[in-house]
C-alpha cells in the first residue's frame, strides 16, 4: 500500500456528509442483514450465515468509521490512489450488474438511479483527483444511492418491502459503502484499512453479481 506521509485537511461539509452517509449505510445494512438471515432458504446454510456475517460486519464498520474523521493523516498516492478513485464509479457499475448484465434496471426508477449514481460517483472521483471539495457531489450521491426503488423479491428485501410498500434501498448500499470507504482513504482517514475495505466491498459486489445467475446465491429470488 503506497501512502504518502502528507496530512490532509478535511472539509467540514465533506465530513458531515460522510458521517451521515456512513450512519445511513450502517442502518440500511443492519435492516438488510436481519431480512436476509431471516428469510434466506438456500440449502447451504453456512454460506447464508457467512454472507449474513459479512453484512453485519459492514454495518458495524459503517457505524464506527465516522469517529476516525477526527484524526486524518497521510493520504494515498500512486497506484493506490488511482485504484481508490476508479473504485468509486466502478462500485456502482458493478452493482448495476447484480440483477442482470447492463445498466438497465428492473424499473425506470432503477435505471435512472443506476445512471445517476455512476455519474455522481465518477464526478466525485474526478473532483477528488483535481483536489476540489466534493460536498456538492457527495450529498446527491448519498441521496440517490439510497432512494428506495428495488422491487426484487429477494430475502434481503422482505423487511424493506413490508416497511416501504414494495420497494427497498438495498441496491445502492454496498456500492455506497465502497465509495465512502474510498473517500475516507483518499482524505487520509485510516487510509490502509479504508482501502482494504473498499476492495472488500468491490469483492462482495462481484460475488453477488456472479453468484446470482450461476447458483441463485446470495441474491436468491431476484427478478
Coordinates of N, CA, C and O in Angstrom, one line a residue, residues 81-188:
X81 N -3.9 5.4 -5.0 CA -4.8 6.5 -5.2 C -5.6 6.3 -6.4 O -6.8 6.5 -6.5
X82 N -5.0 5.8 -7.5 CA -5.7 5.5 -8.7 C -6.8 4.5 -8.6 O -7.9 4.6 -9.1
X83 N -6.4 3.4 -7.8 CA -7.4 2.4 -7.5 C -8.6 2.9 -6.8 O -9.8 2.6 -7.1
X84 N -8.4 3.7 -5.8 CA -9.4 4.3 -5.0 C -10.3 5.2 -5.8 O -11.6 5.2 -5.6
X85 N -9.8 6.0 -6.6 CA -10.6 6.9 -7.5 C -11.4 6.1 -8.4 O -12.6 6.4 -8.6
X86 N -10.8 5.1 -9.1 CA -11.6 4.3 -10.0 C -12.6 3.5 -9.3 O -13.7 3.2 -9.9
X87 N -12.4 3.1 -8.1 CA -13.3 2.2 -7.4 C -14.7 2.8 -7.1 O -15.7 2.1 -7.0
X88 N -14.7 4.2 -7.1 CA -16.0 4.8 -6.8 C -17.0 4.7 -7.9 O -18.1 4.1 -7.6
X89 N -16.8 5.0 -9.1 CA -17.8 4.7 -10.1 C -17.9 3.2 -10.4 O -19.0 2.7 -10.8
X90 N -16.7 2.5 -10.3 CA -16.7 1.1 -10.6 C -17.7 0.3 -9.7 O -18.4 -0.6 -10.1
X91 N -17.8 0.8 -8.4 CA -18.7 0.1 -7.4 C -20.1 0.1 -7.9 O -20.8 -0.8 -7.8
X92 N -20.5 1.3 -8.5 CA -21.9 1.4 -8.9 C -22.1 0.7 -10.3 O -23.2 0.2 -10.6
X93 N -21.1 0.7 -11.1 CA -21.2 -0.1 -12.4 C -21.3 -1.5 -12.1 O -22.2 -2.2 -12.7
X94 N -20.5 -2.1 -11.2 CA -20.6 -3.5 -10.8 C -21.9 -3.8 -10.1 O -22.6 -4.8 -10.3
X95 N -22.4 -2.8 -9.3 CA -23.6 -3.0 -8.5 C -24.8 -3.1 -9.5 O -25.8 -3.8 -9.2
X96 N -24.7 -2.4 -10.6 CA -25.9 -2.5 -11.5 C -25.9 -3.8 -12.3 O -26.9 -4.0 -13.0
X97 N -24.9 -4.7 -12.1 CA -24.9 -5.9 -12.8 C -25.5 -7.1 -12.0 O -25.7 -8.2 -12.5
X98 N -25.8 -6.8 -10.7 CA -26.3 -7.8 -9.8 C -27.6 -8.5 -10.3 O -27.8 -9.7 -10.2
X99 N -28.5 -7.7 -10.9 CA -29.8 -8.2 -11.4 C -29.8 -8.4 -12.9 O -30.8 -8.5 -13.5
X100 N -28.6 -8.4 -13.5 CA -28.5 -8.7 -14.9 C -27.5 -7.8 -15.6 O -27.2 -6.7 -15.1
X101 N -26.9 -8.3 -16.7 CA -25.9 -7.5 -17.4 C -26.5 -6.3 -18.0 O -27.6 -6.3 -18.6
X102 N -25.7 -5.2 -17.9 CA -26.1 -3.9 -18.4 C -26.6 -2.9 -17.4 O -26.6 -3.2 -16.2
X103 N -26.9 -1.7 -17.8 CA -27.2 -0.6 -16.8 C -28.7 -0.5 -16.6 O -29.1 0.2 -15.8
X104 N -29.5 -1.1 -17.5 CA -30.9 -1.0 -17.4 C -31.5 -1.9 -16.2 O -31.2 -3.0 -16.1
X105 N -32.2 -1.2 -15.3 CA -32.7 -1.9 -14.1 C -34.1 -2.5 -14.4 O -34.6 -2.5 -15.5
X106 N -34.7 -3.0 -13.3 CA -36.0 -3.7 -13.3 C -37.1 -2.7 -13.6 O -38.1 -3.0 -14.2
X107 N -36.9 -1.4 -13.2 CA -37.9 -0.4 -13.4 C -37.2 0.9 -13.9 O -36.0 1.0 -13.9
X108 N -38.0 1.8 -14.3 CA -37.5 3.1 -14.8 C -36.7 3.8 -13.7 O -35.6 4.3 -14.0
X109 N -37.2 3.8 -12.5 CA -36.5 4.4 -11.4 C -35.2 3.7 -11.1 O -34.2 4.4 -10.8
X110 N -35.2 2.4 -11.2 CA -33.9 1.7 -11.0 C -32.9 2.1 -12.1 O -31.7 2.3 -11.8
X111 N -33.3 2.2 -13.3 CA -32.4 2.6 -14.4 C -31.9 4.0 -14.2 O -30.7 4.2 -14.3
X112 N -32.7 4.9 -13.8 CA -32.3 6.3 -13.5 C -31.3 6.4 -12.4 O -30.3 7.1 -12.5
X113 N -31.6 5.7 -11.3 CA -30.7 5.7 -10.2 C -29.3 5.1 -10.5 O -28.3 5.5 -10.0
X114 N -29.3 4.0 -11.3 CA -28.1 3.4 -11.8 C -27.2 4.4 -12.5 O -26.0 4.6 -12.1
X115 N -27.8 5.1 -13.5 CA -27.0 6.0 -14.3 C -26.6 7.2 -13.5 O -25.5 7.7 -13.5
X116 N -27.5 7.7 -12.6 CA -27.2 8.9 -11.8 C -26.1 8.6 -10.8 O -25.2 9.4 -10.6
X117 N -26.2 7.5 -10.2 CA -25.2 7.1 -9.2 C -23.8 7.0 -9.8 O -22.8 7.4 -9.2
X118 N -23.7 6.3 -11.0 CA -22.4 6.2 -11.7 C -21.9 7.5 -12.0 O -20.7 7.8 -11.8
X119 N -22.8 8.4 -12.5 CA -22.3 9.7 -12.9 C -21.8 10.6 -11.7 O -20.8 11.2 -11.8
X120 N -22.6 10.5 -10.6 CA -22.2 11.3 -9.5 C -20.9 10.7 -8.8 O -20.1 11.5 -8.4
X121 N -20.8 9.4 -8.8 CA -19.6 8.8 -8.2 C -18.4 9.1 -9.1 O -17.3 9.4 -8.6
X122 N -18.5 9.1 -10.4 CA -17.4 9.5 -11.3 C -17.0 10.9 -11.2 O -15.9 11.3 -11.2
X123 N -18.0 11.8 -11.0 CA -17.8 13.2 -10.8 C -17.1 13.5 -9.5 O -16.2 14.3 -9.4
X124 N -17.5 12.8 -8.5 CA -16.9 12.9 -7.2 C -15.4 12.5 -7.2 O -14.5 13.1 -6.7
X125 N -15.2 11.3 -7.9 CA -13.8 10.9 -8.1 C -12.9 11.9 -8.8 O -11.8 12.1 -8.5
X126 N -13.5 12.5 -9.9 CA -12.8 13.5 -10.7 C -12.4 14.7 -9.8 O -11.3 15.2 -9.9
X127 N -13.4 15.1 -9.0 CA -13.1 16.3 -8.2 C -12.1 16.0 -7.1 O -11.2 16.9 -6.8
X128 N -12.1 14.8 -6.6 CA -11.0 14.4 -5.7 C -9.7 14.4 -6.4 O -8.7 14.8 -5.8
X129 N -9.6 13.9 -7.6 CA -8.4 13.9 -8.4 C -7.9 15.3 -8.6 O -6.7 15.5 -8.6
X130 N -8.8 16.2 -8.8 CA -8.4 17.6 -9.1 C -8.1 18.4 -7.8 O -7.8 19.6 -7.9
X131 N -8.3 17.8 -6.7 CA -8.1 18.4 -5.4 C -9.2 19.4 -5.0 O -9.0 20.3 -4.2
X132 N -10.4 19.2 -5.5 CA -11.5 20.0 -5.2 C -12.4 19.4 -4.1 O -12.3 18.3 -3.8
X133 N -13.2 20.3 -3.4 CA -14.1 19.8 -2.4 C -15.2 19.0 -3.1 O -15.6 19.2 -4.3
X134 N -15.7 17.9 -2.4 CA -16.6 17.0 -3.0 C -18.0 17.0 -2.4 O -18.9 16.2 -2.7
X135 N -18.2 18.0 -1.5 CA -19.5 18.0 -0.8 C -20.7 18.2 -1.8 O -21.7 17.6 -1.6
X136 N -20.5 19.0 -2.9 CA -21.6 19.3 -3.8 C -22.0 18.0 -4.6 O -23.1 18.0 -5.1
X137 N -21.1 17.0 -4.7 CA -21.5 15.8 -5.4 C -21.7 14.6 -4.5 O -22.5 13.7 -4.8
X138 N -21.1 14.7 -3.3 CA -21.2 13.6 -2.4 C -22.7 13.6 -1.8 O -23.2 12.5 -1.5
X139 N -23.2 14.8 -1.5 CA -24.5 14.8 -0.9 C -25.6 14.2 -1.9 O -26.3 13.3 -1.4
X140 N -25.7 14.6 -3.1 CA -26.7 14.0 -4.0 C -26.4 12.5 -4.3 O -27.3 11.7 -4.5
X141 N -25.1 12.1 -4.2 CA -24.7 10.7 -4.4 C -25.3 9.9 -3.3 O -25.9 8.8 -3.5
X142 N -25.2 10.3 -2.0 CA -25.7 9.6 -0.9 C -27.3 9.5 -1.0 O -27.9 8.4 -0.8
X143 N -27.9 10.6 -1.4 CA -29.4 10.6 -1.5 C -29.8 9.7 -2.6 O -30.7 8.9 -2.4
X144 N -29.2 9.8 -3.8 CA -29.7 9.0 -5.0 C -29.4 7.5 -4.7 O -30.2 6.6 -5.0
X145 N -28.2 7.2 -4.1 CA -27.9 5.8 -3.9 C -28.8 5.1 -3.0 O -29.0 3.9 -3.0
X146 N -29.4 5.9 -2.0 CA -30.3 5.3 -1.0 C -31.8 5.5 -1.3 O -32.6 5.2 -0.5
X147 N -32.1 5.9 -2.5 CA -33.5 6.1 -2.9 C -34.1 4.6 -2.9 O -33.6 3.8 -3.7
X148 N -35.2 4.4 -2.2 CA -35.8 3.0 -2.3 C -36.5 2.8 -3.6 O -37.3 3.6 -4.0
X149 N -36.0 1.8 -4.3 CA -36.5 1.5 -5.7 C -36.5 0.1 -6.1 O -37.1 -0.3 -7.0
X150 N -35.8 -0.8 -5.3 CA -35.6 -2.2 -5.7 C -36.9 -3.0 -5.4 O -37.4 -3.0 -4.3
X151 N -37.4 -3.6 -6.5 CA -38.7 -4.4 -6.4 C -38.4 -5.9 -6.4 O -39.4 -6.7 -6.4
X152 N -37.2 -6.3 -6.4 CA -36.8 -7.7 -6.4 C -37.4 -8.4 -5.2 O -37.2 -7.9 -4.1
X153 N -37.9 -9.6 -5.4 CA -38.5 -10.4 -4.3 C -37.3 -11.3 -3.7 O -37.4 -12.5 -3.7
X154 N -36.3 -10.6 -3.2 CA -35.2 -11.3 -2.7 C -35.2 -11.3 -1.1 O -35.9 -10.4 -0.6
X155 N -34.6 -12.2 -0.5 CA -34.6 -12.3 1.0 C -34.2 -10.9 1.7 O -34.7 -10.5 2.7
X156 N -33.2 -10.3 1.0 CA -32.7 -9.0 1.6 C -33.8 -7.9 1.6 O -33.7 -6.9 2.3
X157 N -34.8 -8.1 0.8 CA -35.8 -7.0 0.6 C -37.1 -7.2 1.4 O -38.0 -6.4 1.4
X158 N -37.2 -8.4 2.0 CA -38.5 -8.7 2.6 C -38.9 -7.7 3.7 O -40.1 -7.2 3.6
X159 N -38.1 -7.4 4.6 CA -38.4 -6.4 5.6 C -38.6 -5.0 5.0 O -39.5 -4.3 5.4
X160 N -37.8 -4.6 4.1 CA -37.9 -3.3 3.4 C -39.3 -3.2 2.7 O -39.9 -2.2 2.8
X161 N -39.6 -4.3 2.0 CA -40.9 -4.2 1.2 C -42.1 -4.1 2.2 O -43.0 -3.4 1.9
X162 N -42.0 -4.7 3.3 CA -43.0 -4.6 4.3 C -43.1 -3.2 4.9 O -44.2 -2.7 5.2
X163 N -42.0 -2.5 5.1 CA -42.0 -1.2 5.7 C -42.2 -0.1 4.6 O -42.8 0.9 5.0
X164 N -41.8 -0.3 3.4 CA -41.8 0.8 2.4 C -42.8 0.5 1.3 O -42.7 1.2 0.2
X165 N -43.7 -0.4 1.4 CA -44.7 -0.6 0.4 C -44.2 -1.2 -0.9 O -44.6 -0.8 -2.0
X166 N -43.2 -2.2 -0.8 CA -42.8 -2.9 -2.0 C -41.6 -2.5 -2.7 O -41.2 -2.9 -3.8
X167 N -40.8 -1.5 -2.1 CA -39.6 -1.1 -2.6 C -38.5 -1.1 -1.5 O -38.8 -1.2 -0.3
X168 N -37.2 -1.1 -1.9 CA -36.1 -1.2 -1.0 C -34.9 -0.4 -1.5 O -34.7 -0.3 -2.7
X169 N -34.0 0.0 -0.6 CA -32.8 0.8 -1.0 C -31.6 -0.1 -1.1 O -30.5 0.4 -1.1
X170 N -31.8 -1.4 -1.1 CA -30.6 -2.4 -1.0 C -29.6 -2.3 -2.1 O -28.4 -2.5 -1.9
X171 N -30.1 -2.0 -3.3 CA -29.2 -2.0 -4.5 C -28.0 -1.0 -4.3 O -26.9 -1.3 -4.7
X172 N -28.2 0.1 -3.6 CA -27.1 1.1 -3.5 C -26.3 1.0 -2.3 O -25.3 1.8 -2.1
X173 N -26.6 0.1 -1.3 CA -26.0 0.1 0.0 C -24.5 -0.3 -0.1 O -23.6 0.5 0.4
X174 N -24.2 -1.4 -0.7 CA -22.8 -1.8 -0.8 C -21.9 -0.9 -1.7 O -20.8 -0.5 -1.3
X175 N -22.4 -0.5 -2.9 CA -21.6 0.4 -3.7 C -21.4 1.7 -2.9 O -20.3 2.3 -3.0
X176 N -22.4 2.2 -2.2 CA -22.2 3.5 -1.4 C -21.2 3.2 -0.3 O -20.3 4.1 -0.1
X177 N -21.2 2.1 0.3 CA -20.2 1.8 1.4 C -18.8 1.8 0.8 O -17.9 2.4 1.4
X178 N -18.7 1.2 -0.4 CA -17.3 1.1 -1.0 C -16.9 2.5 -1.3 O -15.7 2.9 -1.1
X179 N -17.8 3.4 -1.8 CA -17.4 4.8 -2.2 C -17.0 5.6 -0.9 O -16.0 6.3 -1.0
X180 N -17.8 5.4 0.1 CA -17.5 6.2 1.4 C -16.1 5.7 2.0 O -15.4 6.6 2.4
X181 N -15.8 4.4 1.9 CA -14.5 4.0 2.4 C -13.4 4.5 1.5 O -12.3 4.9 2.0
X182 N -13.7 4.6 0.2 CA -12.7 5.2 -0.7 C -12.4 6.6 -0.4 O -11.3 7.1 -0.4
X183 N -13.5 7.4 -0.2 CA -13.4 8.8 0.2 C -12.6 8.9 1.4 O -11.7 9.8 1.6
X184 N -12.9 8.1 2.4 CA -12.2 8.1 3.7 C -10.7 7.9 3.5 O -9.9 8.7 4.0
X185 N -10.3 6.9 2.7 CA -8.9 6.7 2.4 C -8.3 7.8 1.7 O -7.2 8.2 2.1
X186 N -8.9 8.4 0.7 CA -8.4 9.5 -0.1 C -8.2 10.8 0.7 O -7.5 11.7 0.4
X187 N -9.0 10.9 1.8 CA -8.9 12.0 2.7 C -8.0 11.7 3.9 O -8.0 12.5 4.9
X188 N -7.3 10.6 3.9 CA -6.3 10.3 5.0 C -6.9 9.7 6.2 O -6.3 9.7 7.3

